[in-house]
Structures are given as C-alpha cells and as structure tokens.
Coordinates of C-alpha atoms in Angstrom, one line a residue:
M687 CA 107.5 12.0 115.3
I688 CA 110.9 10.1 115.2
T689 CA 113.5 11.9 117.1
W690 CA 117.3 10.9 117.9
M691 CA 119.2 12.7 120.7
G692 CA 121.3 15.3 119.0
L693 CA 123.5 18.5 120.4
T694 CA 123.7 18.3 124.2
G695 CA 120.8 15.9 124.4
A696 CA 118.7 18.1 122.7
A697 CA 115.5 16.5 120.8
I698 CA 115.9 17.0 117.5
V699 CA 112.5 16.8 114.7
T700 CA 112.7 14.3 112.0
S701 CA 110.1 15.3 110.0
G702 CA 111.6 17.4 106.8
V703 CA 115.0 18.0 108.4
T704 CA 117.5 18.2 105.9
A705 CA 121.0 16.1 105.9
V706 CA 122.7 19.9 106.5
A707 CA 120.4 20.4 109.5
A708 CA 121.2 17.0 111.1
N709 CA 125.2 17.4 110.7
A710 CA 125.1 20.9 112.3
A711 CA 123.4 19.4 115.1
G712 CA 126.5 17.0 116.0
A713 CA 124.4 13.9 114.6
G714 CA 127.0 12.8 111.9
P715 CA 126.8 11.8 108.6
L716 CA 122.7 11.6 108.0
G717 CA 122.2 7.4 108.0
Q718 CA 124.8 6.3 109.9
E719 CA 122.8 7.0 113.7
E720 CA 119.4 6.4 111.9
A721 CA 120.7 2.9 110.5
A722 CA 122.3 2.2 114.1
S723 CA 118.8 2.8 115.7
G724 CA 117.2 1.3 113.1
E725 CA 114.8 4.2 112.5
V726 CA 113.7 5.3 109.2
P727 CA 115.9 8.2 107.8
V728 CA 114.3 11.5 106.6
T729 CA 114.6 12.2 102.9
P730 CA 115.6 15.6 102.6
G731 CA 113.1 18.4 101.0
T732 CA 110.3 16.4 102.0
S733 CA 107.6 17.3 105.1
H734 CA 107.5 13.8 106.0
A735 CA 109.3 10.6 106.5
P736 CA 108.2 7.7 104.1
G737 CA 105.7 5.9 105.2
L738 CA 104.5 8.2 107.8
A739 CA 101.6 10.3 108.3
T740 CA 102.3 13.9 107.5
P741 CA 103.1 15.1 111.1
M742 CA 102.3 18.9 112.2
P743 CA 105.3 20.9 113.7
V744 CA 105.4 20.8 117.1
S745 CA 107.4 23.3 119.5
V746 CA 110.2 21.1 120.9
P747 CA 112.7 23.1 123.3
G748 CA 116.4 22.5 122.0
A749 CA 114.8 21.5 118.7
I750 CA 115.5 21.8 114.9
V751 CA 112.8 23.0 112.8
N752 CA 113.2 23.3 109.0
V753 CA 111.3 26.4 107.3
A754 CA 110.4 23.8 104.9
D755 CA 108.2 21.8 107.0
F756 CA 105.8 25.1 107.3
G757 CA 105.2 25.5 104.0
A758 CA 107.9 27.7 102.6
A759 CA 109.1 27.1 99.2
G760 CA 111.9 29.0 98.5
D761 CA 111.2 29.3 94.7
G762 CA 112.0 33.2 94.7
A763 CA 107.9 33.9 93.7
T764 CA 106.3 32.7 96.9
D765 CA 105.9 34.9 99.5
D766 CA 107.1 32.7 102.3
S767 CA 107.3 35.0 105.0
G768 CA 104.5 33.5 106.8
A769 CA 105.9 30.1 106.8
I770 CA 109.2 31.4 107.7
Q771 CA 107.9 33.2 110.6
A772 CA 105.8 30.1 111.8
A773 CA 109.1 28.1 112.3
F774 CA 110.7 31.3 114.4
D775 CA 107.7 31.1 116.2
A776 CA 107.5 27.3 116.8
V777 CA 111.5 26.7 118.2
E778 CA 111.7 27.4 121.4
P779 CA 114.2 29.0 123.0
G780 CA 117.8 27.6 122.1
G781 CA 116.5 26.2 119.8
I782 CA 117.8 26.1 116.1
V783 CA 115.9 27.0 112.6
F784 CA 117.6 26.0 109.1
I785 CA 117.1 27.6 106.0
P786 CA 117.8 25.3 103.4
G787 CA 119.0 26.7 99.8
G788 CA 116.8 28.8 97.4
T789 CA 115.5 32.1 97.9
Y790 CA 112.7 33.1 99.9
L791 CA 110.4 36.1 99.2
C792 CA 109.5 38.0 102.6
G793 CA 106.6 40.3 102.1
I794 CA 105.0 41.1 106.2
A795 CA 104.4 38.3 107.8
P796 CA 100.9 38.1 109.8
G797 CA 100.7 39.4 112.9
N798 CA 104.1 41.6 112.0
S799 CA 104.5 45.3 111.8
N800 CA 107.0 47.5 110.3
E801 CA 109.3 44.0 109.7
C802 CA 108.8 41.0 107.4
L803 CA 110.4 38.7 109.7
A804 CA 110.5 38.6 113.6
I805 CA 112.9 36.8 115.8
K806 CA 111.7 36.8 119.5
K807 CA 112.8 34.1 121.7
A808 CA 116.2 34.2 123.1
G809 CA 119.2 31.7 122.2
I810 CA 118.2 30.6 118.3
R811 CA 120.3 30.0 116.0
V812 CA 119.2 30.6 112.1
F813 CA 121.6 29.0 109.4
G814 CA 121.7 27.6 106.6
T815 CA 122.4 28.7 102.7
G816 CA 119.0 30.1 102.1
I817 CA 118.3 33.7 100.9
L818 CA 115.9 35.8 102.3
K819 CA 114.7 38.8 99.6
R820 CA 112.5 41.5 100.8
A821 CA 109.3 41.4 98.3
P822 CA 109.0 44.6 96.1
N823 CA 106.3 46.8 97.7
T824 CA 107.2 46.2 101.1
A825 CA 108.7 49.2 103.5
A826 CA 109.3 47.1 106.0
Y827 CA 112.9 45.7 107.6
L828 CA 113.7 42.5 106.3
L829 CA 114.5 40.7 109.7
R830 CA 113.9 42.4 112.8
I831 CA 115.7 40.8 116.0
S832 CA 114.1 41.6 119.3
A833 CA 115.5 38.6 121.8
D834 CA 119.3 38.2 123.1
R835 CA 121.7 35.7 121.9
V836 CA 120.5 35.0 118.4
T837 CA 122.7 34.0 116.1
L838 CA 122.7 34.1 112.3
D839 CA 124.9 31.9 110.7
G840 CA 125.7 31.7 106.7
L841 CA 122.6 32.9 105.1
T842 CA 122.3 35.9 102.4
L843 CA 119.6 39.2 103.0
D844 CA 118.6 40.7 100.1
G845 CA 117.1 44.1 100.8
S846 CA 115.8 44.4 97.0
R847 CA 117.0 47.9 96.5
G848 CA 115.7 49.5 93.4
A849 CA 113.0 47.0 93.5
A850 CA 109.4 48.3 92.9
G851 CA 108.6 50.5 96.0
I852 CA 111.5 50.5 97.6
A853 CA 113.8 53.6 97.0
D854 CA 117.2 54.6 98.4
G855 CA 116.7 56.0 102.1
L856 CA 113.5 53.7 102.8
G857 CA 113.5 54.6 106.7
T858 CA 112.5 50.7 107.5
G859 CA 114.9 49.7 105.2
A860 CA 117.9 48.0 107.3
S861 CA 118.1 44.1 106.5
I862 CA 118.7 43.5 110.1
R863 CA 117.2 45.9 112.4
S864 CA 117.2 45.3 116.4
F865 CA 117.7 47.5 119.5
G866 CA 118.0 46.6 123.3
R867 CA 119.5 43.3 122.6
T868 CA 122.4 41.4 124.2
G869 CA 124.8 38.7 123.1
G870 CA 123.9 38.3 119.2
T871 CA 126.0 36.8 116.2
V872 CA 125.8 37.3 112.9
M873 CA 128.8 35.5 111.1
N874 CA 129.4 34.0 107.4
C875 CA 126.4 35.8 105.8
R876 CA 126.5 37.9 102.7
F877 CA 124.2 41.1 102.5
V878 CA 123.3 42.6 99.3
N879 CA 121.2 45.3 97.7
S880 CA 119.9 47.3 101.0
P881 CA 118.1 51.1 100.6
S882 CA 119.2 52.1 103.6
Q883 CA 121.9 49.9 106.1
H884 CA 122.6 46.3 105.9
I885 CA 122.7 46.0 109.5
D886 CA 121.6 48.5 112.2
L887 CA 122.2 48.1 115.8
G888 CA 120.4 50.8 117.9
Q889 CA 120.4 51.7 121.6
G890 CA 120.8 49.2 124.0
S891 CA 123.0 47.0 121.7
H892 CA 125.7 44.9 123.5
R893 CA 128.1 42.3 123.0
W894 CA 127.1 42.0 119.7
R895 CA 129.9 40.0 117.1
L896 CA 129.6 40.6 113.3
E897 CA 132.3 38.5 112.0
G898 CA 133.2 37.2 108.7
N899 CA 129.8 38.5 107.0
S900 CA 130.2 40.0 103.4
F901 CA 128.4 43.4 102.3
E902 CA 127.6 44.6 98.8
N903 CA 125.5 47.3 97.6
F904 CA 124.0 49.7 100.0
Y905 CA 122.4 53.2 100.4
R906 CA 123.7 54.4 103.9
S907 CA 126.3 51.9 105.9
A908 CA 126.7 48.4 105.6
I909 CA 126.8 48.7 109.6
Q910 CA 125.7 50.8 111.9
I911 CA 125.4 50.7 115.8
G912 CA 124.5 53.5 118.0
P913 CA 121.3 55.3 119.9
E914 CA 119.6 57.8 117.4
V915 CA 119.0 61.7 118.5
A916 CA 116.4 60.6 121.4
D917 CA 117.3 57.5 123.0
T918 CA 118.5 57.3 126.1
Q919 CA 120.8 54.0 126.2
G920 CA 124.4 53.4 124.3
C921 CA 126.1 50.7 122.9
H922 CA 129.1 48.8 124.4
Y923 CA 131.3 45.9 124.0
N924 CA 130.5 45.1 120.4
L925 CA 133.0 43.4 118.3
I926 CA 133.1 44.1 114.2
A927 CA 135.8 41.5 112.8
N928 CA 136.9 40.3 109.6
N929 CA 134.0 41.5 107.5
H930 CA 134.3 42.7 103.8
I931 CA 132.3 45.8 103.0
K932 CA 132.3 46.9 98.8
G933 CA 130.1 49.9 98.0
D934 CA 129.2 51.0 94.9
L935 CA 131.1 54.3 94.7
P936 CA 129.4 56.6 92.6
N937 CA 130.6 60.5 91.4
T938 CA 128.5 62.1 93.8
V939 CA 128.9 62.2 97.9
R940 CA 125.9 60.2 99.8
V941 CA 126.0 59.1 103.1
S942 CA 127.2 55.7 102.3
N943 CA 129.4 54.5 105.4
G944 CA 131.3 51.5 105.5
I945 CA 131.0 50.8 109.4
F946 CA 129.4 53.5 111.5
L947 CA 129.5 53.8 115.4
T948 CA 127.1 56.5 116.5
S949 CA 125.9 58.1 119.8
S950 CA 123.0 61.0 119.6
A951 CA 124.3 63.8 117.9
T952 CA 123.4 67.3 119.4
T953 CA 120.7 67.1 122.3
Q954 CA 121.5 68.7 125.6
A955 CA 122.0 65.2 127.4
H956 CA 123.9 63.2 124.9
D957 CA 126.9 62.8 126.9
L958 CA 124.3 59.7 128.5
K959 CA 124.2 58.4 125.2
T960 CA 127.7 56.7 124.2
C961 CA 128.9 54.0 122.1
D962 CA 132.1 52.8 124.7
H963 CA 134.4 49.8 124.6
N964 CA 133.6 48.9 120.8
V965 CA 136.0 46.7 118.6
I966 CA 136.6 47.3 114.9
I967 CA 139.4 45.1 113.8
G968 CA 140.4 43.2 110.5
N969 CA 138.0 44.5 108.2
V970 CA 138.3 45.4 104.6
V971 CA 136.3 48.2 103.6
E972 CA 136.7 49.3 99.5
D973 CA 134.7 51.7 97.4
V974 CA 132.0 53.4 100.0
A975 CA 130.4 56.4 99.2
D976 CA 131.4 58.2 102.1
V977 CA 133.8 57.2 105.0
G978 CA 135.1 54.0 105.6
I979 CA 135.0 53.5 108.6
E980 CA 133.6 55.9 111.5
S981 CA 133.4 56.3 115.1
G982 CA 130.9 59.1 115.7
Y983 CA 129.7 61.3 118.3
K984 CA 130.9 60.8 121.9
C985 CA 131.6 57.4 121.2
R986 CA 134.6 56.3 123.7
F987 CA 137.5 53.8 124.0
T988 CA 136.8 52.5 120.4
V989 CA 139.8 50.3 119.2
I990 CA 139.7 50.7 115.2
S991 CA 142.7 48.5 114.4
D992 CA 144.2 46.2 111.6
N993 CA 141.4 47.2 109.1
T994 CA 142.2 47.9 105.4
V995 CA 140.4 50.5 103.6
K996 CA 140.5 51.7 99.8
H997 CA 139.1 54.2 97.9
S998 CA 136.3 55.5 99.9
F999 CA 135.1 58.7 98.8
N1000 CA 135.8 60.8 102.1
S1001 CA 138.2 60.1 105.1
G1002 CA 139.3 56.4 105.4
I1003 CA 139.0 56.6 109.3
L1004 CA 136.7 59.3 110.6
V1005 CA 136.9 59.6 114.5
R1006 CA 134.4 62.3 115.9
D1007 CA 134.4 64.0 119.1
N1008 CA 135.5 61.1 120.6
Q1009 CA 137.8 60.3 124.0
Y1010 CA 140.3 57.1 124.6
T1011 CA 139.8 55.9 121.0
T1012 CA 142.9 54.1 119.5
V1013 CA 143.3 53.8 115.7
K1014 CA 145.9 51.5 115.0
G1015 CA 147.6 49.2 112.5
N1016 CA 145.2 50.3 109.8
T1017 CA 146.3 50.6 105.8
I1018 CA 144.4 53.1 104.2
N1019 CA 144.4 53.9 100.3
C1020 CA 142.6 56.8 99.3
R1021 CA 140.6 57.7 96.4
T1022 CA 142.0 60.7 93.7
G1023 CA 140.7 63.0 91.1
H1024 CA 137.5 63.4 93.2
N1025 CA 135.1 65.8 94.6
G1026 CA 134.8 64.6 98.2
T1027 CA 134.9 67.2 101.0
V1028 CA 137.3 65.5 103.4
R1029 CA 139.7 63.3 101.1
Q1030 CA 141.9 62.2 104.1
G1031 CA 143.4 58.9 105.5
I1032 CA 142.4 59.5 109.1
Y1033 CA 140.4 62.4 110.6
I1034 CA 140.6 63.0 114.5
D1035 CA 137.9 66.1 114.7
G1036 CA 136.8 67.0 117.9
S1037 CA 135.1 70.2 116.6
S1038 CA 132.2 68.4 114.7
I1039 CA 129.4 69.7 116.8
N1040 CA 129.2 73.2 116.5
G1041 CA 127.1 74.4 120.0
D1042 CA 127.4 71.2 121.9
P1043 CA 127.1 72.5 125.2
A1044 CA 129.9 70.1 126.9
P1045 CA 132.3 69.6 124.0
W1046 CA 135.1 66.9 124.9
T1047 CA 138.4 68.6 123.7
L1048 CA 140.2 66.4 125.8
A1049 CA 140.2 63.8 123.4
Y1050 CA 142.9 60.9 124.3
C1051 CA 143.3 59.6 120.8
V1052 CA 146.3 57.5 119.5
V1053 CA 146.6 57.1 116.0
E1054 CA 149.9 54.7 116.0
G1055 CA 151.3 52.5 113.4
N1056 CA 149.3 53.3 110.6
T1057 CA 150.1 53.6 106.7
V1058 CA 148.3 55.9 104.6
K1059 CA 148.5 56.6 100.5
N1060 CA 147.6 58.9 98.2
G1061 CA 145.4 61.3 100.3
E1062 CA 144.9 64.3 98.5
V1063 CA 143.9 67.0 101.2
G1064 CA 145.7 65.3 104.0
G1065 CA 147.3 61.8 105.3
I1066 CA 146.4 62.3 109.1
S1067 CA 144.3 65.2 110.7
V1068 CA 144.2 66.1 114.5
I1069 CA 141.4 68.7 115.5
A1070 CA 140.3 69.8 118.4
A1071 CA 141.5 66.9 119.9
Q1072 CA 143.9 67.3 123.2
Y1073 CA 146.5 65.1 124.6
S1074 CA 146.2 62.9 121.5
V1075 CA 149.3 60.6 120.3
V1076 CA 150.2 60.6 116.1
S1077 CA 153.3 58.1 116.2
N1078 CA 154.9 55.6 113.7
N1079 CA 152.7 56.2 111.0
V1080 CA 153.9 56.0 107.0
I1081 CA 152.4 58.6 104.8
H1082 CA 152.8 59.0 101.3
G1083 CA 150.6 61.8 99.7
V1084 CA 150.2 62.7 95.6
S1085 CA 151.4 66.4 95.1
N1086 CA 153.5 68.5 97.1
T1087 CA 151.7 72.0 95.0
N1088 CA 148.3 71.4 96.3
G1089 CA 148.1 72.7 99.8
S1090 CA 147.7 69.3 101.1
S1091 CA 149.5 68.2 104.4
G1092 CA 150.8 65.1 105.8
I1093 CA 150.1 65.5 109.3
N1094 CA 147.8 68.5 110.3
I1095 CA 147.9 69.7 114.1
K1096 CA 145.1 72.0 115.1
S1097 CA 144.7 71.3 118.4
G1098 CA 147.1 71.6 121.7
F1099 CA 148.9 68.9 123.8
V1100 CA 149.4 66.7 121.1
R1101 CA 152.4 64.4 120.2
C1102 CA 153.4 64.0 117.2
F1103 CA 156.5 61.7 116.9
N1104 CA 158.5 58.9 114.7
N1105 CA 156.4 59.1 111.4
I1106 CA 157.8 59.4 107.9
I1107 CA 155.8 61.8 105.4
Q1108 CA 156.5 61.7 101.5
T1109 CA 155.1 64.2 99.2
Y1110 CA 153.0 66.7 100.6
Q1111 CA 153.0 70.9 100.3
F1112 CA 153.7 70.8 104.4
G1113 CA 154.8 67.8 106.0
I1114 CA 153.5 68.8 109.3
R1115 CA 151.2 71.4 109.6
L1116 CA 150.4 73.4 113.0
S1117 CA 147.4 76.0 112.6
L1118 CA 144.1 76.6 114.1
E1119 CA 141.9 77.7 111.1
G1120 CA 138.6 75.7 111.1
N1121 CA 138.9 74.9 115.0
R1122 CA 136.7 75.4 117.7
P1123 CA 139.1 76.3 120.2
L1124 CA 138.1 77.4 123.6
S1125 CA 141.1 80.4 122.9
N1126 CA 143.2 81.1 119.6
V1127 CA 146.4 79.2 121.3
L1128 CA 147.8 76.1 120.4
E1129 CA 149.6 74.7 123.7
A1130 CA 151.9 72.5 124.4
A1131 CA 152.5 70.6 120.5
A1132 CA 155.7 68.4 120.3
V1133 CA 156.8 67.6 116.5
K1134 CA 159.9 65.1 117.3
D1135 CA 162.0 63.0 115.7
N1136 CA 159.7 62.6 112.2
L1137 CA 161.2 61.8 108.9
I1138 CA 159.9 64.4 105.8
E1139 CA 160.7 63.6 102.5
T1140 CA 160.0 65.6 99.1
C1141 CA 157.8 68.5 100.4
R1142 CA 157.5 72.2 99.6
Y1143 CA 157.8 72.8 103.7
G1144 CA 158.9 70.4 106.2
V1145 CA 157.2 71.8 109.8
F1146 CA 155.0 74.7 108.7
M1147 CA 153.0 77.5 111.2
D1148 CA 149.9 78.5 109.5
A1149 CA 147.9 81.4 111.2
G1150 CA 145.3 81.5 108.1
S1151 CA 142.8 83.9 109.2
V1152 CA 142.8 83.2 112.4
P1153 CA 145.0 85.1 115.2
M1154 CA 147.4 82.4 116.4
E1155 CA 149.9 81.7 119.1
L1156 CA 151.9 78.9 119.3
R1157 CA 152.8 78.3 123.3
H1158 CA 155.8 75.7 124.9
A1159 CA 155.9 73.7 121.6
D1160 CA 158.9 71.2 121.2
I1161 CA 160.2 71.4 117.3
S1162 CA 163.0 69.5 117.5
S1163 CA 164.9 66.2 115.8
N1164 CA 163.4 66.4 112.6
R1165 CA 165.0 65.0 109.8
M1166 CA 164.0 66.0 106.2
R1167 CA 165.4 65.8 102.6
G1168 CA 164.3 67.2 99.5
L1169 CA 162.4 69.8 100.1
T1170 CA 161.3 72.5 98.0
Y1171 CA 161.8 75.8 100.3
A1172 CA 162.9 75.6 104.3
P1173 CA 162.6 73.0 106.9
I1174 CA 160.8 75.5 109.3
A1175 CA 158.3 78.4 108.4
S1176 CA 155.4 80.1 108.9
S1177 CA 152.9 81.9 107.3
T1178 CA 153.7 85.6 105.8
S1179 CA 150.2 87.0 105.5
A1180 CA 149.1 86.2 109.3
Q1181 CA 152.0 85.5 111.3
P1182 CA 151.5 83.0 114.2
A1183 CA 153.0 84.5 117.6
V1184 CA 155.3 82.0 119.1
T1185 CA 156.2 82.3 122.6
N1186 CA 158.3 80.2 124.8
S1187 CA 158.8 77.5 122.3
R1188 CA 161.9 75.7 121.3
L1189 CA 163.4 74.9 117.5
Y1190 CA 166.0 72.9 117.7
D1191 CA 168.2 70.5 115.7
N1192 CA 166.3 70.0 112.7
Q1193 CA 168.0 69.1 109.7
E1194 CA 167.7 68.9 106.3
V1195 CA 170.5 65.9 105.5
D1196 CA 170.7 67.0 101.9
E1197 CA 171.4 70.7 102.7
P1198 CA 172.8 70.8 106.3
F1199 CA 172.9 74.7 105.9
K1200 CA 168.9 75.1 106.5
M1201 CA 168.9 73.8 109.7
T1202 CA 168.3 77.7 110.7
D1203 CA 165.3 78.9 109.3
T1204 CA 165.1 82.2 108.1
Q1205 CA 161.3 82.9 107.5
A1206 CA 159.9 81.3 111.2
S1207 CA 159.6 84.2 113.4
A1208 CA 163.7 84.5 114.3
G1209 CA 163.3 86.4 117.3
K1210 CA 161.0 84.0 119.0
F1211 CA 162.6 80.6 118.6
I1212 CA 165.3 78.7 120.7
T1213 CA 167.4 76.6 118.6
G1214 CA 169.8 75.8 121.7
L1215 CA 168.2 72.9 123.8
S1216 CA 167.1 74.6 127.1
G1217 CA 168.2 72.8 130.2
L1218 CA 171.3 72.0 128.4
E1219 CA 175.0 72.7 130.4
R1220 CA 177.5 74.7 128.6
D1221 CA 181.2 75.7 129.7
T1222 CA 181.5 79.1 130.3
P1223 CA 184.3 81.6 128.8
E1224 CA 187.3 80.6 128.7
A1225 CA 188.9 84.3 128.8
P1226 CA 187.5 87.7 129.6
G1227 CA 185.6 89.2 126.3
D1228 CA 184.6 85.8 125.3
T1229 CA 181.1 84.7 125.2
V1230 CA 179.4 81.2 125.0
L1231 CA 176.5 80.7 123.0
L1232 CA 173.2 79.9 125.4
F1233 CA 170.3 80.5 123.2
D1234 CA 171.0 81.5 119.2
K1235 CA 167.7 82.9 119.0
Y1236 CA 165.8 85.3 121.1
V1237 CA 163.2 84.0 123.4
A1238 CA 160.8 85.3 125.8
G1239 CA 160.2 83.9 128.9
I1240 CA 162.3 83.6 132.2
V1241 CA 165.6 82.3 131.7
V1242 CA 167.3 80.4 134.8
L1243 CA 171.0 80.3 135.0
R1244 CA 172.9 78.0 137.7
T1245 CA 176.5 78.0 137.6
G1246 CA 179.0 74.9 138.7
N1247 CA 179.1 76.8 142.0
N1248 CA 175.7 76.5 142.7
E1249 CA 174.7 80.2 142.0
T1250 CA 171.5 80.6 140.5
A1251 CA 170.1 83.7 138.4
A1252 CA 167.1 84.2 136.9
F1253 CA 166.0 87.0 134.1
L1254 CA 163.1 88.2 131.9
T1255 CA 163.5 88.1 128.4
D1256 CA 160.6 89.7 126.1
G1257 CA 161.6 88.0 122.7
A1258 CA 163.3 90.9 121.3
G1259 CA 166.3 91.0 123.2
S1260 CA 165.7 93.2 126.4
I1261 CA 166.5 91.8 129.3
T1262 CA 165.0 92.5 133.2
P1263 CA 166.6 90.9 135.8
I1264 CA 164.3 89.1 138.3
A1265 CA 167.2 87.7 141.0
E1266 CA 171.0 88.3 140.2
S1267 CA 173.5 86.0 141.9
A1268 CA 176.8 87.2 143.3
N1269 CA 178.6 86.5 140.0
V1270 CA 176.0 86.9 137.6
G1271 CA 174.0 89.8 136.5
V1272 CA 172.7 91.7 133.1
A1273 CA 175.3 93.8 131.2
G1274 CA 176.7 96.8 133.1
S1275 CA 176.1 95.2 136.6
A1276 CA 179.9 94.8 137.3
K1277 CA 179.6 91.6 137.7
S1278 CA 181.9 88.9 136.7
Y1279 CA 179.8 87.0 134.2
S1280 CA 176.8 88.7 132.6
F1281 CA 173.7 87.8 130.3
E1282 CA 173.3 89.4 127.3
G1283 CA 171.4 89.9 123.9
K1284 CA 173.9 90.1 121.6
A1285 CA 172.9 89.8 117.3
G1286 CA 170.0 87.5 117.8
A1287 CA 171.4 85.3 120.1
F1288 CA 171.6 85.2 124.4
V1289 CA 174.9 84.6 125.4
L1290 CA 177.2 84.5 128.8
K1291 CA 180.0 87.1 128.6
R1292 CA 182.6 87.1 130.9
A1293 CA 184.5 90.3 132.5
S1294 CA 186.5 89.2 135.0
I1295 CA 190.3 87.9 134.8
D1296 CA 189.4 84.9 136.9
R1297 CA 187.3 81.9 135.5
L1298 CA 184.8 81.8 138.6
F1299 CA 183.2 78.5 137.7
Q1300 CA 183.6 76.4 134.8
T1301 CA 179.9 75.8 133.6
V1302 CA 176.5 76.8 133.6
K1303 CA 173.1 75.3 133.0
A1304 CA 170.6 77.8 130.9
T1305 CA 166.7 76.7 131.0
L1306 CA 164.2 78.2 129.7
L1307 CA 160.7 78.2 131.9

C-alpha cells in the first residue's frame, strides 16, 4: 500500500482513491505530489495501482476510502449497499469516505435492520457526487446516522418514491434518519423522491447544520426536527440555512411541510420535550402541500428569519404554541384560488392543543419586518399568544369582500404598530371567536400608528358568536385611506363590551370627517387623550371638553394649583364622586368647577366668576 501525507498529516490510502478525493484532502492536484515523491500515481476508478497486487482495504485513522475499492459499482443496477456499508465500517473515526459519480442502488446492507446504510463512527465525512438510491421494495431508511459530528457533502439521496413497494407515508421512508446525535452537518446535497421526510432528526438532535441543500418531491416534510409523542428529549441549537425546497403541490391538502420543528404534542409531560434555540434562516420554500415553515408544539426561542415562502397550500409560516419565537424579515407570497384551510401568510397560534394541561398562553412572540402578499384568509394572525408584538410588516391582500383580515388579533396584551395593510375586508380585526381564552376578555391590546388602505373597515371589533369584552385597549394614531365603511367599527349582531379603552386620533386622510366613528359603541370610547392637560373654561357657564365620548372607569382631575378630585363613571354618563376637592365636584355641588356629562361627552364646567386655576389634567384609570 502506498501512502502520502494529506489533511492534517493523516495517512491516505491510495488504492482506488480518485483525484477528487485526493484534492479534497488537501493533497493538491493529482500527480504533482506523487511526481515529487517518486510514488506511483493511482488510476481513478480502479481498485489498485498499476503494477501492484490488489490490496485489501484496511482501517487507517484519518484515511480517505473510496467505496469503489469495496466493490461498489455505481451502475444503478447492482445493490451496492454492502460495499458502501463496508467502507463506512472500515474508516476510522474522523476519516473520509468518497463516493464518486454514479448511481448506487441500496437495499438493506447485511447486518442492518431498518436502514439501508448506517454511519456509526464519529467525525466521519462522506463526500462526492454519487447518487444513493433506495432499491425497490426496500421499506427502510436510506441512511441512518448513529454517531456525532458526521458530515455529508455534495451527495444526492433518492428515496425512490413511487417505486415498487415504496408507498407514500412509509414509516421508515426518510432519506436521512438520526436521533440522539450532536454536531452533524448536511451540506450541498440534493434530495429527491422521498415517500416520507427527506431529513428526519429525532429527539436529542443538537447543533446540526443543514445548509445549502436542495429538496424536491416529498410526501411529509423536506426537513423535520423534533421529538415524537413518547420521546423525552428535545432538539436544540440547530441551524437550517440557505436551502431550497420545492414541493409538488397537488390540489388536495396533505401533510407536506417545507421545514417542520416539532415537540411532543399532547402528552402530560411534554413540557420536558421542547425544541429550543433553533434558527431557520435564508431558505427558499415553494409549492409545498401544507405549511412552508412550521415551528410546532412547545418550541421556544426559535428564529425564523429572511426566508422566502412561495405558494404554500396553507400558512406560509406557522408558529404553534411557542414562546419567545421571532419571525422577522421573511417574504411570503401566498397561493390563491384553492381550498386550503389556513390560507394565511403568518399564523401565530397558541390554541392548537385542546385539552393541554399547561397551555402556553404567554407567548412573547415577535413578528417584525415581514412582507406578506396574497393571503386570501389573512395576512398575519395572532391567536392566544399574549405579550406578542406585530410591527413594521407590509401586508397586501387579494379582496376586501371575502371576510379576510390583514392582521387578526385574538389575544390580549398584543402590541400592533407601524404596519402597512392593503386590500382586506378588515384592516385589523380584534376578536375572540375560535380562541382558547382563559376568559372572554381581550385585555390591553394596542393598535397604533398603522396605515390601512383600500379595506372595507379600518379597525374592526368582532364579538362574533362569543361574548367578548375589549378592556383597556388603545386604538390610536392610525391613518386610513380608501375605506368603504368606517375607520373604527364593531360587529352589530353581537356587539363587544368595551370598557376603559381609548380611541384617539384615528383619521381617514381622504375623508377626515369620518375620524369619529358612529358604529363603534359610542358610549364606551375615549377620543380625548387620557392624561392630557387642558386649559380650564375662561368664563362662567363655559365648558372645556375632557373626553368626547362617555367612558366607564375612574377619572382623576388634577388642577394647576394641585387640587385632586376623583370620580367613578359608568359608561352611560352617570358620575359618582369618589373624592371631591375644594373647588372641583359634580354638578349641583356648589363647587367653582364641576365634572359633568354633556351630550355624549365629559366636560369641566366653570361656575365661579373667578378663574381659580388655569389648567386641569384629566386622567383615566
């Protein structure tokens, strides 16, 4: 056996190693180093060097081995699984296996059970341009990785979907299957024709890097990472970057996702089995039959950033029952004209697991800087996902007469601001219908500084069939243009109860007179700014407007000379004093100033000849 020193001083077996393998190991162009050393060069594709006896493959630490040396034909007809498995078994940990061009048909290799091929040694790198193809009637994973720090580079894996004995939904149909392993890399590979997933990384898969691969024609998911129902370990710190995924979108719904992160779904102890700190960035996903990118049950700290999702059958990006997930800078062009169930751009859903004993209603998700086009049902939805932020997104719909919503908020404590929304029936819709709330209260939603154009309604409060209370909401400083109906409106068949909420400075710029809405529970909103300081009336009998709609709650008045008075209001104009001051009371109190309800507004009225103070600050609690 003739050797030379290559990558980091490792001995490289020359028998049958091709020029490509030698170059990849850092040996330089084939022939240069051999000529300098006087060694006999290897003939690419042969099993021995000229003039030498045929050597037996040996196990050498750090060596490169060529599967051809073990008898792999690569002719697309011979079952090469035994030869390739022998190469995998011969190389030492940290070694390299080269698979030259050709199609390598793989049944189940001798000694394997439900996998055609298995890598069992740590640190092995498998590279080349060869095609590993599952043989017909082989109900087994094409490749199982059972070691840490394994790298696949440049290969094609063909799952033979549709061949004899390989039906869609095959339980062992993944092209690559691994669990409980760390630090794997799959890069620059091509995956085609899987009857299940292309890559399936189960429980305990950590710090994998899936980068620069292409995926076509698959039944379940191109990439799936996460534990299954009975598993006890999660999957953490994995990177999925710069891959291209192309589905074969049919006209019926099936479970074909582009990228799918999942944790155990409904078991009592599933909080122990989470996918945490995984990053999905820079991928292109198109024409998949279900969801483009999904961060599934109980995932946390997921980052979904700068991806392009085109024409998925359902949501472009789906986040289910997550915490601390960030969806940022993605471009989603939804598919139109089909019967998918969730035809939306981005769907943040905390109500997916009915009967969950420990629901994560506090989501802390961020949806920022995304572009969504053609979401037939909706652009962005946030459901049962409290403390989430939806900001700086551009959302363009298809029609403003189809019941669609640019942004659909079904959760309290959501901040929605600085979004641009065009061509939906409801620009921004607040509702509880279909939610899994702990109570029927949508609390402390903030809808501010959005631009809404060519919609039927601007901001719409929809009780639907569920009794709903909108409490402590802040709907302010939104700008609208080209609306069919009111800028701010509510459902009329079942009006939501609205308490202690603020409606202020919402303007339709092409019809400014529609700033104050006539539909939206006129007795319950504030169109004055809570906490704003006002000048007091200048003459006896005059009034100054504090809030131009009735409001239910506690109103505190603090005068310029530091008198403080407090009043309880019921939302219908009735006022009960809590603490009158020396000069401020209710009507009929003989005070110099009175807090009164007048024609749908709360005002401060001056009764005294003397103007005792110049300003008053009105605050709603």
